[in-house]
mmCIF file of C-alpha atoms in Angstrom:
data_model
loop_
_atom_site.group_PDB
_atom_site.id
_atom_site.type_symbol
_atom_site.label_atom_id
_atom_site.label_comp_id
_atom_site.label_asym_id
_atom_site.label_seq_id
_atom_site.Cartn_x
_atom_site.Cartn_y
_atom_site.Cartn_z
ATOM 1 C CA MET A 1414 80.145 108.889 130.448
ATOM 2 C CA SER A 1415 80.931 105.336 129.332
ATOM 3 C CA TYR A 1416 81.957 104.315 125.946
ATOM 4 C CA CYS A 1417 78.843 102.741 125.055
ATOM 5 C CA LYS A 1418 77.029 105.811 125.747
ATOM 6 C CA TYR A 1419 79.464 107.822 124.002
ATOM 7 C CA VAL A 1420 79.110 105.634 120.878
ATOM 8 C CA ASN A 1421 75.359 106.016 120.781
ATOM 9 C CA ALA A 1422 75.582 109.659 121.356
ATOM 10 C CA LEU A 1423 77.752 110.148 118.181
ATOM 11 C CA GLN A 1424 76.875 111.775 114.947
ATOM 12 C CA ASN A 1425 76.333 109.713 111.899
ATOM 13 C CA GLU A 1426 79.832 110.408 110.444
ATOM 14 C CA GLN A 1427 81.694 109.514 113.405
ATOM 15 C CA MET A 1428 79.437 106.545 114.424
ATOM 16 C CA ASN A 1429 80.628 103.857 111.840
ATOM 17 C CA VAL A 1430 84.485 103.741 113.090
ATOM 18 C CA HIS A 1431 83.481 103.889 116.627
ATOM 19 C CA GLN A 1432 80.742 101.438 116.449
ATOM 20 C CA ILE A 1433 82.948 98.900 114.575
ATOM 21 C CA TYR A 1434 85.534 99.312 117.343
ATOM 22 C CA HIS A 1435 82.927 99.170 120.190
ATOM 23 C CA ASN A 1436 81.388 95.976 118.717
ATOM 24 C CA THR A 1437 84.409 94.294 117.817
ATOM 25 C CA GLN A 1438 87.418 95.226 119.650
ATOM 26 C CA TYR A 1439 87.055 97.261 122.596
ATOM 27 C CA GLY A 1440 87.024 95.283 125.807
ATOM 28 C CA PHE A 1441 87.496 91.940 123.832
ATOM 29 C CA PRO A 1442 90.345 89.524 125.310
ATOM 30 C CA ILE A 1443 93.596 89.776 122.991
ATOM 31 C CA GLN A 1444 95.536 86.458 123.064
ATOM 32 C CA ASN A 1445 98.436 87.469 120.461
ATOM 33 C CA ASP A 1446 101.258 89.587 121.820
ATOM 34 C CA ASP A 1447 101.569 91.552 118.683
ATOM 35 C CA GLU A 1448 97.994 92.461 118.765
ATOM 36 C CA LEU A 1449 98.379 93.490 122.564
ATOM 37 C CA PHE A 1450 101.568 95.585 121.583
ATOM 38 C CA GLY A 1451 99.525 97.100 118.583
ATOM 39 C CA ARG A 1452 96.690 98.195 121.068
ATOM 40 C CA LEU A 1453 99.397 99.802 123.457
ATOM 41 C CA ILE A 1454 100.738 101.556 120.414
ATOM 42 C CA LEU A 1455 97.573 103.181 119.403
ATOM 43 C CA GLU A 1456 96.871 104.114 123.415
ATOM 44 C CA ILE A 1457 100.274 105.684 123.194
ATOM 45 C CA ASN A 1458 99.639 107.512 119.998
ATOM 46 C CA GLN A 1459 96.033 108.754 121.141
ATOM 47 C CA ALA A 1460 97.554 110.611 124.112
ATOM 48 C CA GLY A 1461 96.620 114.458 123.333
ATOM 49 C CA LEU A 1462 94.270 113.681 120.356
ATOM 50 C CA ASN A 1463 90.957 112.192 120.006
ATOM 51 C CA TRP A 1464 90.160 108.411 119.511
ATOM 52 C CA THR A 1465 88.497 109.185 116.235
ATOM 53 C CA THR A 1466 91.812 110.074 114.704
ATOM 54 C CA ILE A 1467 93.335 107.011 116.041
ATOM 55 C CA LEU A 1468 90.638 104.883 114.615
ATOM 56 C CA ASN A 1469 90.835 106.552 111.393
ATOM 57 C CA LYS A 1470 94.450 105.700 111.182
ATOM 58 C CA GLN A 1471 94.424 102.413 112.916
ATOM 59 C CA GLU A 1472 95.301 100.372 109.625
ATOM 60 C CA ASN A 1473 97.868 102.942 108.768
ATOM 61 C CA PHE A 1474 99.856 102.299 112.117
ATOM 62 C CA ARG A 1475 99.447 98.623 111.216
ATOM 63 C CA LYS A 1476 101.111 98.841 107.819
ATOM 64 C CA ALA A 1477 103.797 101.448 109.035
ATOM 65 C CA TYR A 1478 104.789 99.399 112.290
ATOM 66 C CA ASP A 1479 104.952 96.084 110.340
ATOM 67 C CA ASN A 1480 101.666 94.560 111.537
ATOM 68 C CA PHE A 1481 102.721 95.550 115.132
ATOM 69 C CA SER A 1482 105.452 92.885 115.255
ATOM 70 C CA ILE A 1483 107.377 93.386 118.328
ATOM 71 C CA ASN A 1484 110.350 91.590 117.005
ATOM 72 C CA LEU A 1485 110.688 93.655 114.022
ATOM 73 C CA ILE A 1486 110.042 96.936 115.859
ATOM 74 C CA SER A 1487 112.317 96.252 118.556
ATOM 75 C CA ASN A 1488 115.106 96.126 115.934
ATOM 76 C CA TYR A 1489 113.969 99.283 114.175
ATOM 77 C CA THR A 1490 117.061 101.508 113.267
ATOM 78 C CA GLU A 1491 117.546 105.226 112.586
ATOM 79 C CA SER A 1492 116.260 104.779 109.001
ATOM 80 C CA ASP A 1493 112.964 102.937 110.354
ATOM 81 C CA PHE A 1494 112.457 106.009 112.635
ATOM 82 C CA GLU A 1495 112.796 108.462 109.639
ATOM 83 C CA ARG A 1496 110.439 106.621 107.751
ATOM 84 C CA LEU A 1497 107.997 106.953 110.557
ATOM 85 C CA ILE A 1498 108.481 110.370 111.353
ATOM 86 C CA ASN A 1499 107.767 111.258 107.716
ATOM 87 C CA ASP A 1500 104.586 108.837 107.403
ATOM 88 C CA LYS A 1501 101.599 111.415 107.008
ATOM 89 C CA GLY A 1502 99.263 108.312 107.859
ATOM 90 C CA ILE A 1503 100.468 108.010 111.337
ATOM 91 C CA ILE A 1504 101.070 110.348 114.312
ATOM 92 C CA ARG A 1505 104.356 111.918 113.673
ATOM 93 C CA ASN A 1506 105.542 112.696 117.017
ATOM 94 C CA ARG A 1507 109.323 112.044 118.053
ATOM 95 C CA LEU A 1508 108.595 110.783 121.611
ATOM 96 C CA LYS A 1509 105.684 108.383 120.619
ATOM 97 C CA ILE A 1510 107.831 106.864 117.877
ATOM 98 C CA ASN A 1511 110.762 106.518 120.243
ATOM 99 C CA ALA A 1512 108.592 105.199 123.095
ATOM 100 C CA THR A 1513 107.123 102.533 120.630
ATOM 101 C CA ILE A 1514 110.343 101.343 119.829
ATOM 102 C CA TYR A 1515 111.903 101.250 123.249
ATOM 103 C CA ASN A 1516 108.657 99.485 124.470
ATOM 104 C CA ALA A 1517 108.968 96.793 121.854
ATOM 105 C CA GLN A 1518 112.660 96.288 123.003
ATOM 106 C CA ILE A 1519 111.450 95.949 126.756
ATOM 107 C CA ILE A 1520 108.643 93.296 125.612
ATOM 108 C CA VAL A 1521 111.261 91.313 124.066
ATOM 109 C CA GLU A 1522 112.940 91.173 127.571
ATOM 110 C CA LEU A 1523 109.628 90.305 129.120
ATOM 111 C CA ILE A 1524 108.886 87.641 126.535
ATOM 112 C CA LYS A 1525 112.122 85.915 127.592
ATOM 113 C CA LYS A 1526 111.183 86.032 131.196
ATOM 114 C CA PHE A 1527 107.699 85.270 130.806
ATOM 115 C CA GLY A 1528 107.225 83.463 127.612
ATOM 116 C CA SER A 1529 105.006 85.929 126.231
ATOM 117 C CA PHE A 1530 103.777 89.701 126.763
ATOM 118 C CA LYS A 1531 100.426 88.157 127.546
ATOM 119 C CA ASN A 1532 101.751 85.947 130.279
ATOM 120 C CA TRP A 1533 103.627 89.119 131.860
ATOM 121 C CA LEU A 1534 100.172 90.849 131.756
ATOM 122 C CA ASP A 1535 98.464 87.830 133.059
ATOM 123 C CA SER A 1536 100.777 87.475 136.062
ATOM 124 C CA GLN A 1537 99.909 91.004 137.031
ATOM 125 C CA LYS A 1538 96.183 90.365 136.702
ATOM 126 C CA PHE A 1539 95.040 90.885 140.474
ATOM 127 C CA ILE A 1540 96.437 94.400 140.938
ATOM 128 C CA GLU A 1541 94.384 97.591 140.820
ATOM 129 C CA LEU A 1542 94.614 100.345 138.280
ATOM 130 C CA LYS A 1543 97.334 102.430 140.755
ATOM 131 C CA GLY A 1544 99.694 99.557 140.852
ATOM 132 C CA TRP A 1545 99.205 98.857 136.848
ATOM 133 C CA THR A 1546 100.030 102.442 136.299
ATOM 134 C CA LYS A 1547 103.150 102.312 138.527
ATOM 135 C CA LEU A 1548 104.110 99.118 137.063
ATOM 136 C CA PHE A 1549 103.797 100.227 133.526
ATOM 137 C CA LYS A 1550 105.365 103.709 134.162
ATOM 138 C CA ASP A 1551 108.347 101.861 135.823
ATOM 139 C CA THR A 1552 108.486 99.524 132.730
ATOM 140 C CA PHE A 1553 107.650 101.396 129.636
ATOM 141 C CA LYS A 1554 107.848 104.915 128.291
ATOM 142 C CA PHE A 1555 104.813 107.371 127.523
ATOM 143 C CA THR A 1556 102.530 105.189 129.648
ATOM 144 C CA GLY A 1557 100.571 107.664 131.843
ATOM 145 C CA GLY A 1558 97.393 106.934 134.023
ATOM 146 C CA GLU A 1559 95.156 107.279 131.192
ATOM 147 C CA ILE A 1560 96.893 105.620 128.788
ATOM 148 C CA VAL A 1561 97.348 102.458 131.159
ATOM 149 C CA ASN A 1562 93.619 102.730 132.003
ATOM 150 C CA GLU A 1563 92.367 102.651 128.506
ATOM 151 C CA PHE A 1564 94.971 100.005 127.279
ATOM 152 C CA LEU A 1565 93.832 97.663 130.050
ATOM 153 C CA MET A 1566 90.041 98.232 129.718
ATOM 154 C CA SER A 1567 90.427 97.688 126.024
ATOM 155 C CA THR A 1568 92.031 94.609 126.380
ATOM 156 C CA ASN A 1569 89.883 93.084 129.085
ATOM 157 C CA TYR A 1570 92.503 93.235 132.020
ATOM 158 C CA LEU A 1571 90.364 95.835 133.750
ATOM 159 C CA PRO A 1572 86.452 95.705 133.891
ATOM 160 C CA GLY A 1573 84.205 98.641 132.607
ATOM 161 C CA ALA A 1574 84.602 98.551 128.921
ATOM 162 C CA HIS A 1575 81.017 97.987 128.418
ATOM 163 C CA ASP A 1576 77.682 98.876 130.297
ATOM 164 C CA ILE A 1577 76.060 95.783 131.586
ATOM 165 C CA ASP A 1578 73.191 96.409 129.573
ATOM 166 C CA CYS A 1579 75.038 96.785 126.461
ATOM 167 C CA PRO A 1580 74.634 93.717 124.152
ATOM 168 C CA ILE A 1581 78.654 93.371 123.829
ATOM 169 C CA TYR A 1582 78.977 93.040 127.479
ATOM 170 C CA ASN A 1583 77.369 89.243 127.156
ATOM 171 C CA VAL A 1584 79.613 88.672 124.144
ATOM 172 C CA ILE A 1585 82.775 89.395 126.139
ATOM 173 C CA GLU A 1586 81.403 87.580 129.176
ATOM 174 C CA ASN A 1587 80.951 84.532 127.212
ATOM 175 C CA LEU A 1588 84.274 84.747 125.697
ATOM 176 C CA ASN A 1589 85.837 85.165 129.114
ATOM 177 C CA ASP A 1590 84.010 82.065 130.302
ATOM 178 C CA SER A 1591 85.488 80.150 127.251
ATOM 179 C CA ILE A 1592 88.999 81.147 127.739
#
């Protein structure tokens, strides 16, 4: 089932958070490195959980992880780790927190080589999902196939975020044409 159909089938109490994400974030191109990394953080933290949980905690993640600042997160110390592992507003999983810090450090290195995280992603744009998955597994921690697929689809690197008859599909197509 596509995300568009999923959102339309939700009960009213879940609909709002998913509808906002669907209409304003999912599948939209992201130009800012910290925002791209923030989406990766959310996708990593979703593993094993439902997306509603992550969407409801999205602002908590933004606050806990210094507005998703790659530079700040890459320099996190043990005290930052302890702060995060004790933060009830986010997912308190040691592996996911460690992966986020490690991945920020890797992205800092990618930025040195490519000028930006986005440039690194753009330079890979023509590979298929299987190649993306291998690249992410070889480069980052805690990035399995589903995480990679959802990260890339949600950030407009892979097609399929919206059904062609979804009104948001045309909004994104128009954005892509203007970039």
